[in-house]
Coordinates of C-alpha atoms and ligand atoms in Angstrom, one line a residue:
X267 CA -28.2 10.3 -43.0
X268 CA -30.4 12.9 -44.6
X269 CA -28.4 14.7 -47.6
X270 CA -25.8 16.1 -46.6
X271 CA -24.7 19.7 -49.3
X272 CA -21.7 21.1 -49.6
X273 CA -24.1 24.3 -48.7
X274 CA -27.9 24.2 -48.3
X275 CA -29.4 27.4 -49.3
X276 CA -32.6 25.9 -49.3
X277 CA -32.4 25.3 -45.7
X278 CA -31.1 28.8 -44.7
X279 CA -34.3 30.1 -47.1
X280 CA -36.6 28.5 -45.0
X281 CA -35.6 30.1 -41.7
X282 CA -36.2 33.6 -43.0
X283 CA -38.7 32.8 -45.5
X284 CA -41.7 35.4 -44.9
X285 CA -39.3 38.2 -44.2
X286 CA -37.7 37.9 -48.1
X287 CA -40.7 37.1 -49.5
X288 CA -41.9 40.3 -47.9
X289 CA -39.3 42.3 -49.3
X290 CA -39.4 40.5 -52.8
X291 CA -43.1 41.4 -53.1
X292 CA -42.6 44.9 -51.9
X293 CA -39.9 45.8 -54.8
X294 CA -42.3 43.9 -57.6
X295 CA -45.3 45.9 -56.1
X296 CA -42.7 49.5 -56.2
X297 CA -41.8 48.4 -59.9
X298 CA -38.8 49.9 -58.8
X299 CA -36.9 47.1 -60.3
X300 CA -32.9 49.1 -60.9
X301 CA -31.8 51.8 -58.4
X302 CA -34.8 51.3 -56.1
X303 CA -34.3 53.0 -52.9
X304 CA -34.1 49.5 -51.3
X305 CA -30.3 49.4 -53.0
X306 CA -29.8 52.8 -51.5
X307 CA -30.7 51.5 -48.2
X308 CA -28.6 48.2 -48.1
X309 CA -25.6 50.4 -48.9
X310 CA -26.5 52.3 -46.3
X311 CA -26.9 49.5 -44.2
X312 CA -23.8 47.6 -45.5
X313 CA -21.8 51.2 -45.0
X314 CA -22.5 51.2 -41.3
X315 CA -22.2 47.3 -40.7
X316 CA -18.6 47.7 -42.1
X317 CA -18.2 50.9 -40.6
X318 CA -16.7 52.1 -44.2
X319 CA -17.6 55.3 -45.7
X320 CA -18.7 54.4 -48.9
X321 CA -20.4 51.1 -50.2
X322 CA -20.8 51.1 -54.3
X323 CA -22.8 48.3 -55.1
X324 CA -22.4 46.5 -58.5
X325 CA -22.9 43.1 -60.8
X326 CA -20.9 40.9 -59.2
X327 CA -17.7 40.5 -57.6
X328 CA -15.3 40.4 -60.6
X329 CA -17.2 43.6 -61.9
X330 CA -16.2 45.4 -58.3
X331 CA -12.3 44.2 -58.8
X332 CA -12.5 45.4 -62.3
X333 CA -14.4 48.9 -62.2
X334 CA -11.4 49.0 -58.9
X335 CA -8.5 48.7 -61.4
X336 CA -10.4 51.3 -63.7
X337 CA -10.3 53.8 -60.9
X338 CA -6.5 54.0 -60.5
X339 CA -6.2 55.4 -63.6
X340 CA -3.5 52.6 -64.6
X341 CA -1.9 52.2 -68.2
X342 CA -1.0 49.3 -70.3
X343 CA 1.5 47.4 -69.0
X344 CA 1.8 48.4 -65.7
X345 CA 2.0 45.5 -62.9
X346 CA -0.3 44.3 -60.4
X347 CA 0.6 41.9 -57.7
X348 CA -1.8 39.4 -56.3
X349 CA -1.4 35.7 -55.5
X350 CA -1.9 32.7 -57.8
X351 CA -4.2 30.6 -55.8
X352 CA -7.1 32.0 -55.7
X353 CA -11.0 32.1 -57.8
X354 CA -9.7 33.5 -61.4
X355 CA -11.8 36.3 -61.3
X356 CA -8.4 38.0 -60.0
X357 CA -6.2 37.4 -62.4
X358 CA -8.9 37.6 -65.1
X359 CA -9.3 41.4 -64.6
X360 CA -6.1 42.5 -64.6
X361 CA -5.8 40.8 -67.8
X362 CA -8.9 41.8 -69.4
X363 CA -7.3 45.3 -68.7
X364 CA -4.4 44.8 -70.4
X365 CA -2.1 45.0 -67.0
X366 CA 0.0 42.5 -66.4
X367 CA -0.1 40.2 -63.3
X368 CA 2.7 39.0 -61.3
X369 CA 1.9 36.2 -59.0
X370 CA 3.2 35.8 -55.6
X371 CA 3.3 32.3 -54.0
X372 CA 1.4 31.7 -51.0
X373 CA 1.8 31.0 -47.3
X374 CA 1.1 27.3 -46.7
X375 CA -0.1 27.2 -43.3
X376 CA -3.2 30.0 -44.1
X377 CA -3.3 29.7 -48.2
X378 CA -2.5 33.8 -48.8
X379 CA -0.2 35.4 -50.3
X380 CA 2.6 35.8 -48.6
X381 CA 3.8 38.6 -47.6
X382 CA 7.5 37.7 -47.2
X383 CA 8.0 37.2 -51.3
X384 CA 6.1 40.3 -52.4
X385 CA 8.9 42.9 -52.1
X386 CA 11.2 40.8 -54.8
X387 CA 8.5 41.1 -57.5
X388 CA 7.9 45.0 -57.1
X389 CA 9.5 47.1 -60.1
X390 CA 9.1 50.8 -61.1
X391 CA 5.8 49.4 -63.0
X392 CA 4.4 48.2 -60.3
X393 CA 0.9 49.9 -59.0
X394 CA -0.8 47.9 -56.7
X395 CA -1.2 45.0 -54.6
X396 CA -4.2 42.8 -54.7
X397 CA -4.1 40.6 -51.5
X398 CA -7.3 38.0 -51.4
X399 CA -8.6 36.6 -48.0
X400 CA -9.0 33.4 -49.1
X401 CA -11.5 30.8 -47.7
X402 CA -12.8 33.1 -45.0
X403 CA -9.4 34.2 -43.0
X404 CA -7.9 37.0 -43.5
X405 CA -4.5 37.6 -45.0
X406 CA -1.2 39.0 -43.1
X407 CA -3.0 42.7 -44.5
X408 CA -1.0 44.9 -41.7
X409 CA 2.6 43.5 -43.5
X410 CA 0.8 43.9 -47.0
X411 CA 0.0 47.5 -46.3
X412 CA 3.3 48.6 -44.7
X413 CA 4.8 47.0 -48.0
X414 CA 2.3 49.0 -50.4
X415 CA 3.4 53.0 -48.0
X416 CA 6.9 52.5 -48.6
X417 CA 6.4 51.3 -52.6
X418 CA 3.8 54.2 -53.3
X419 CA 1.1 51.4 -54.0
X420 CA -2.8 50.8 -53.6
X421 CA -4.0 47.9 -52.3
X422 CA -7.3 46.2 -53.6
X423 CA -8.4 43.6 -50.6
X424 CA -10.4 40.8 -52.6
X425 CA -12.8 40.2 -50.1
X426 CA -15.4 38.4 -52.2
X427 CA -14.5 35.1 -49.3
X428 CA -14.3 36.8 -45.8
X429 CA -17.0 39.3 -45.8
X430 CA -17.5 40.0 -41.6
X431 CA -14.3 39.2 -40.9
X432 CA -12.1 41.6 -38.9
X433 CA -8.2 42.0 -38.7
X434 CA -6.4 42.7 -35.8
X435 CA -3.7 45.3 -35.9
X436 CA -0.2 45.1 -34.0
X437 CA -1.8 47.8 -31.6
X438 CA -4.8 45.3 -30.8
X439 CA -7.4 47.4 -33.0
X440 CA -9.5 45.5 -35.0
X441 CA -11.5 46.4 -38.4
X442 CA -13.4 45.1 -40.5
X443 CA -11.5 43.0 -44.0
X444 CA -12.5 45.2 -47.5
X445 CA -12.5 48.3 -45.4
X446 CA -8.2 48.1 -44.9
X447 CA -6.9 48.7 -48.6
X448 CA -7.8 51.4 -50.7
X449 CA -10.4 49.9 -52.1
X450 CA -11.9 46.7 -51.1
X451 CA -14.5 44.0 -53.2
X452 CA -16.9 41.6 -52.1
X453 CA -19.3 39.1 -54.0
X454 CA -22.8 38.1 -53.1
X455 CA -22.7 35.2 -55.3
X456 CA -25.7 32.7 -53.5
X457 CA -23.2 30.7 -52.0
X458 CA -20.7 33.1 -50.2
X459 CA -21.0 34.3 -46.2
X460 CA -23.6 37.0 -47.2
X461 CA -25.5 35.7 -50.4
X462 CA -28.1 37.2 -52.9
X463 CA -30.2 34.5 -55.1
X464 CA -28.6 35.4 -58.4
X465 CA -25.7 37.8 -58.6
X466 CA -24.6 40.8 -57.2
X467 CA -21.2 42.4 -55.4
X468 CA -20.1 45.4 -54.2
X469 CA -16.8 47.6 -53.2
X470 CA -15.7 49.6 -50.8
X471 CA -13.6 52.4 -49.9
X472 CA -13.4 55.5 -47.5
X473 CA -11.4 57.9 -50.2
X474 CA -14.5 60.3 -51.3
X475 CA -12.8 60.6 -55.2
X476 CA -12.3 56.9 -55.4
X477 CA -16.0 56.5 -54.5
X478 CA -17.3 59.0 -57.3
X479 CA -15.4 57.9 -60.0
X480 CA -16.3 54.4 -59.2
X481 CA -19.7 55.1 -58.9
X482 CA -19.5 56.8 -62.6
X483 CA -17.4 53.6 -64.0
X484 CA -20.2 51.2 -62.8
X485 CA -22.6 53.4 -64.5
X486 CA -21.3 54.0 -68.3
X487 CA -18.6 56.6 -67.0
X488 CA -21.8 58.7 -66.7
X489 CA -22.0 61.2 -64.2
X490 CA -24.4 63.3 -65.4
X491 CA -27.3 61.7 -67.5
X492 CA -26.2 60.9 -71.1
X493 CA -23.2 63.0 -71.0
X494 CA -20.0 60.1 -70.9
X495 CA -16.9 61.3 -69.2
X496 CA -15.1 58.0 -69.1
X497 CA -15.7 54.5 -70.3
X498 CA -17.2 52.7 -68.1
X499 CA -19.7 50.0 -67.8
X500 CA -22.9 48.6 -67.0
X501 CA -22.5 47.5 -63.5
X502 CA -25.9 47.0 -61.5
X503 CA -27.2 45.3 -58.3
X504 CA -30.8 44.9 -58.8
X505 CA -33.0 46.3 -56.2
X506 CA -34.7 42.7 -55.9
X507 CA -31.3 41.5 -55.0
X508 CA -30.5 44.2 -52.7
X509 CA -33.9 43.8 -51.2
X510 CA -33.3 40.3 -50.5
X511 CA -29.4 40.9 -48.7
X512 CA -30.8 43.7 -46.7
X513 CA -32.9 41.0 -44.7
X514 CA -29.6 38.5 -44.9
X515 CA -27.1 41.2 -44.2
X516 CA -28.6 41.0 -40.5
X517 CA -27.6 37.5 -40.0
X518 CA -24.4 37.8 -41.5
X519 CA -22.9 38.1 -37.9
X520 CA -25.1 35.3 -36.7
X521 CA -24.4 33.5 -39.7
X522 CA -20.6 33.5 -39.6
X523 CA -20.5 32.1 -35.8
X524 CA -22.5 29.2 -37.1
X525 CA -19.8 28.7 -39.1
X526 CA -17.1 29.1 -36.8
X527 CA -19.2 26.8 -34.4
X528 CA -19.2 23.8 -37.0
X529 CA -15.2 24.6 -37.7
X530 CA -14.1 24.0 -33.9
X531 CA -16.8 20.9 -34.3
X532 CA -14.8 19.4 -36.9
X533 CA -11.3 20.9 -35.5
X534 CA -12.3 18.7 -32.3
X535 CA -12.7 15.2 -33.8
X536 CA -9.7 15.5 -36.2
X537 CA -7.6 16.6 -33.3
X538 CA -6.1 13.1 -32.4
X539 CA -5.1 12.0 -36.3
X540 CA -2.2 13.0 -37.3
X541 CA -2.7 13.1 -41.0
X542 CA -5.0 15.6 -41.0
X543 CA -3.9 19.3 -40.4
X544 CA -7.0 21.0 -39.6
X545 CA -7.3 25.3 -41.0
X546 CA -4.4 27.5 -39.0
X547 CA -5.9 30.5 -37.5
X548 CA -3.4 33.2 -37.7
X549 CA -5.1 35.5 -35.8
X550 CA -8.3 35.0 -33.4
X551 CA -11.3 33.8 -33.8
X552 CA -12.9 36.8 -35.6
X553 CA -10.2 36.3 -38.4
X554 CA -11.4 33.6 -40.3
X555 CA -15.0 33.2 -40.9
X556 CA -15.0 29.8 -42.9
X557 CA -16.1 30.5 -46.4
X558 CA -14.5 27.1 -46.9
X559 CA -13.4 24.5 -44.3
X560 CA -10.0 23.2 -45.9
X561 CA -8.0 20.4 -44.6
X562 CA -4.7 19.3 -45.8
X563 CA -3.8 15.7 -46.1
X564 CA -0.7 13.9 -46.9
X565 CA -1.0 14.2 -51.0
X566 CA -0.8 10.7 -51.8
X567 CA -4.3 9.6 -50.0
X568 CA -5.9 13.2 -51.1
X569 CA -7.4 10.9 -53.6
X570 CA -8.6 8.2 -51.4
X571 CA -10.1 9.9 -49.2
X572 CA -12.1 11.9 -51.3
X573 CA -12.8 8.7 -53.0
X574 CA -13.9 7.7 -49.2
X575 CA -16.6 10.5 -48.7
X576 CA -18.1 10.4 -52.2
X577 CA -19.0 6.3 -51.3
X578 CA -20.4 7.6 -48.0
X579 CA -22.7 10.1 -49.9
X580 CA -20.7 13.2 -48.3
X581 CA -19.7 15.8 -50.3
X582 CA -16.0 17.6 -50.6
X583 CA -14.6 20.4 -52.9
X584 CA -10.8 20.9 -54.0
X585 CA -10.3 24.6 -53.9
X586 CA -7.9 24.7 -56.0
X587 CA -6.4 22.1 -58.2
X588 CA -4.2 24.7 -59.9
X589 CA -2.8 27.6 -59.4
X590 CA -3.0 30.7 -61.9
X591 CA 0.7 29.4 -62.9
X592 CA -0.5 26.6 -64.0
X593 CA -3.7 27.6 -65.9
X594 CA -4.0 27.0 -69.4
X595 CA -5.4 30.1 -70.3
X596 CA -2.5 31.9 -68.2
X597 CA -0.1 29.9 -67.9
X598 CA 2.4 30.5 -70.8
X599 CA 0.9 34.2 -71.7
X600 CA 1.7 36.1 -68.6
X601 CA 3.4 34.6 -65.8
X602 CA 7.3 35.3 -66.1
X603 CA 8.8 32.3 -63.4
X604 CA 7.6 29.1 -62.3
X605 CA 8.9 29.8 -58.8
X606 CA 5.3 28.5 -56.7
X607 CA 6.6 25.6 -54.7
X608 CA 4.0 26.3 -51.8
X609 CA 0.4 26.1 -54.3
X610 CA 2.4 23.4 -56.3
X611 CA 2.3 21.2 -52.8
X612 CA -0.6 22.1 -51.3
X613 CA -2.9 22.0 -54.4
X614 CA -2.5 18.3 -54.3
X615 CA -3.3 18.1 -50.1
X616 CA -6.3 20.4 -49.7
X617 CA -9.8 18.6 -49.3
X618 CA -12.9 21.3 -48.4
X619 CA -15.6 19.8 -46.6
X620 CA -19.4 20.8 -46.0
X621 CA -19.5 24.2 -44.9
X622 CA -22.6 26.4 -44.0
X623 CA -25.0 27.7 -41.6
X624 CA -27.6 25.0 -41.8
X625 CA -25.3 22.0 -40.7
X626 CA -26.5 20.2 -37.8
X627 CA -24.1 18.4 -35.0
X628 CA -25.5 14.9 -36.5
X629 CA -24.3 15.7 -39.5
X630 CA -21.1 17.0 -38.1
X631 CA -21.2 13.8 -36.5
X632 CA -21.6 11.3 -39.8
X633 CA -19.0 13.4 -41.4
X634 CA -16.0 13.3 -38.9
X635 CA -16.9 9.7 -38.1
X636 CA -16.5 8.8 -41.6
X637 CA -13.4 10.4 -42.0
X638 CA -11.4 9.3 -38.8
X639 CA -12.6 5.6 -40.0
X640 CA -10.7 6.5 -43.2
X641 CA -7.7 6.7 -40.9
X642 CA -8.0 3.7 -39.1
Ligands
LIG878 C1 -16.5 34.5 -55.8 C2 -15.2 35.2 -56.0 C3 -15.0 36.3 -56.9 C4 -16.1 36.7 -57.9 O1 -17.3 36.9 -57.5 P1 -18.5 36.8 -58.6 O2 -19.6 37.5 -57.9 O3 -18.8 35.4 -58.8 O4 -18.1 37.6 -59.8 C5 -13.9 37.0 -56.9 N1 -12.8 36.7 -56.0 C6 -12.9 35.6 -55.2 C7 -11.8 35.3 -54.3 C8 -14.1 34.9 -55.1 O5 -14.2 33.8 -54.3

């Protein structure tokens, strides 16, 4: 079996190949290298695929949740809810900031936050709610934004995972994840749904003085040349970068059902072993868009079976073997209870297996076949 990646950007690259080296060549020819109309245009782009007022693109994705906190004009101290499984860039901001985080446990079945526990942990410091859509699906956002009206809080959707993915409202309307909260985030980290080739993120958010103040934190608080009227920071997304996603940006669509076709691939051949709970869709099918494939497996053959896909040259992630609770850099600082008995089970079940838009049925094929003989 050829090589078989966890995700094969190579492979995606060659598929599109003369239309980004098109657009590579055209910003080196512009010399147009920061704030090239090309970035202006894939925020343009970006703002009508998400069909969000306004797209600020930045650094990265942990820049967009931080210049986010720096809008809300927050002070030390104050409390910001968010999950504790998730990619640390989360919790890192808020305590870069000097805020303090207060962890909610998740939802087993779907890995979010859940949205049950979150009204116990809000006090008169609390300010806002920082739901992520981890691994693609989108959190229970309609309960999280009912919670965040009647507490007077913002919400910040972390959308860095589950970029093209819509949630579908009690009344059957659906819209677009990043676009529901306040203020929403995404990453275009190489490896996520819609990917640069080096680093780059953006956030989102339909409230006009949100956007402008946000625009002026990404750019040194400046808002008129050289005259500083907050502190801000240095928060760019290169026009090469932006250049390259407005080509990929439209696939993403095209990119996602690729993904959701491999997911229902693998859903199929696990469907008849017990041992193996295959991803819970909450929603339908537009709610999860895979940025990970996780299974959960009875913890005490976790091991084994990774142990069984590494010796059959497939690859396999464990997203994540900790929770922020449990972090050494967090652990005793910051987190008040240890009171997380849903990411303190499933961190030891979940196995993520090859995910992307390049993977072919045969592969498909090798993989499941080498797992269900596991389980024999
Ligand atoms: C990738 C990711 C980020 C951070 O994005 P970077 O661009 O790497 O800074 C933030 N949150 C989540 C949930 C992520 O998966």
């Amino acid at each position: 079996m050829k090589n078989i990646n966890m995700v094969d950007l190579n492979g995606q690259y060659r598929k599109i190949r003369w239309k980004v080296n098109r657009e590579i060549k055209k910003v080196i020819k512009s010399s147009s290298f920061i704030n090239g109309p090309i970035v202006k245009e894939f925020q343009n782009n970006l703002q009508e695929y998400l069909n969000v007022r306004h797209v600020i693109p930045c650094a990265n994705g942990t820049d967009a949740l931080q210049i986010a906190l720096m809008a809300l004009d927050l002070k030390k101290g104050d409390e910001i809810i968010t999950t504790n499984f998730s990619f640390a860039s989360t919790i890192e901001v808020i305590v870069l900031l000097g805020l303090k985080p207060v962890m909610v446990d998740i939802d087993p079945s779907t890995f979010n936050l859940n949205p049950s526990l979150i009204e116990t942990k809000i006090t008169d410091r609390t300010k806002v709610i920082i739901p992520v859509h981890l691994f693609g699906q989108s959190c229970r956002i309609e309960e999280i934004i009912n919670i965040a009206n009647k507490n007077n809080l913002k919400v910040i959707e972390d959308n860095a995972q589950a970029l093209g993915s819509k949630f579908k409202f009690s009344n059957s309307e659906k819209q677009m994840l990043g676009t529901i909260g306040d203020i929403g985030t995404t990453s275009f980290f190489p490896s996520k749904n819609l990917g640069c080739y080096g680093d780059g993120g953006a956030i989102f958010t339909s409230s006009d003085n949100l956007a402008y103040k946000m625009r002026g934190i990404a750019n040194h608080g400046m808002y008129e040349r050289y005259y500083h009227d907050e502190i801000g920071i240095n928060s760019r997304l290169d026009s090469m970068q932006a250049a390259i996603l407005n080509v990929k940006l439209k696939y993403l669509d095209k990119y996602n059902q690729r993904r959701q076709k491999s997911a229902d691939l693998y859903n199929q051949a696990f469907k008849s072993i017990d041992k193996i709970q295959t991803p819970f869709v909450e929603s339908d099918i537009d709610s999860h868009v895979y940025h990970q494939y996780t299974l959960k497996v009875p913890s005490e053959i976790r091991d084994d079976l990774a142990e069984h896909l590494s010796l059959n040259n497939i690859p396999f992630g464990i997203y994540y073997p900790l929770g922020f609770h449990e972090q050494k850099a967090y652990k005793q600082k910051f987190l008040s209870d240890n009171d997380f008995p849903a990411t303190n089970e499933i961190k030891n079940q979940v196995i993520s297996l090859p995910m992307h838009t390049e993977l072919s049925r045969r592969q498909i094929n090798y993989i499941t076949d080498t797992i269900v003989s596991f389980f024999k």
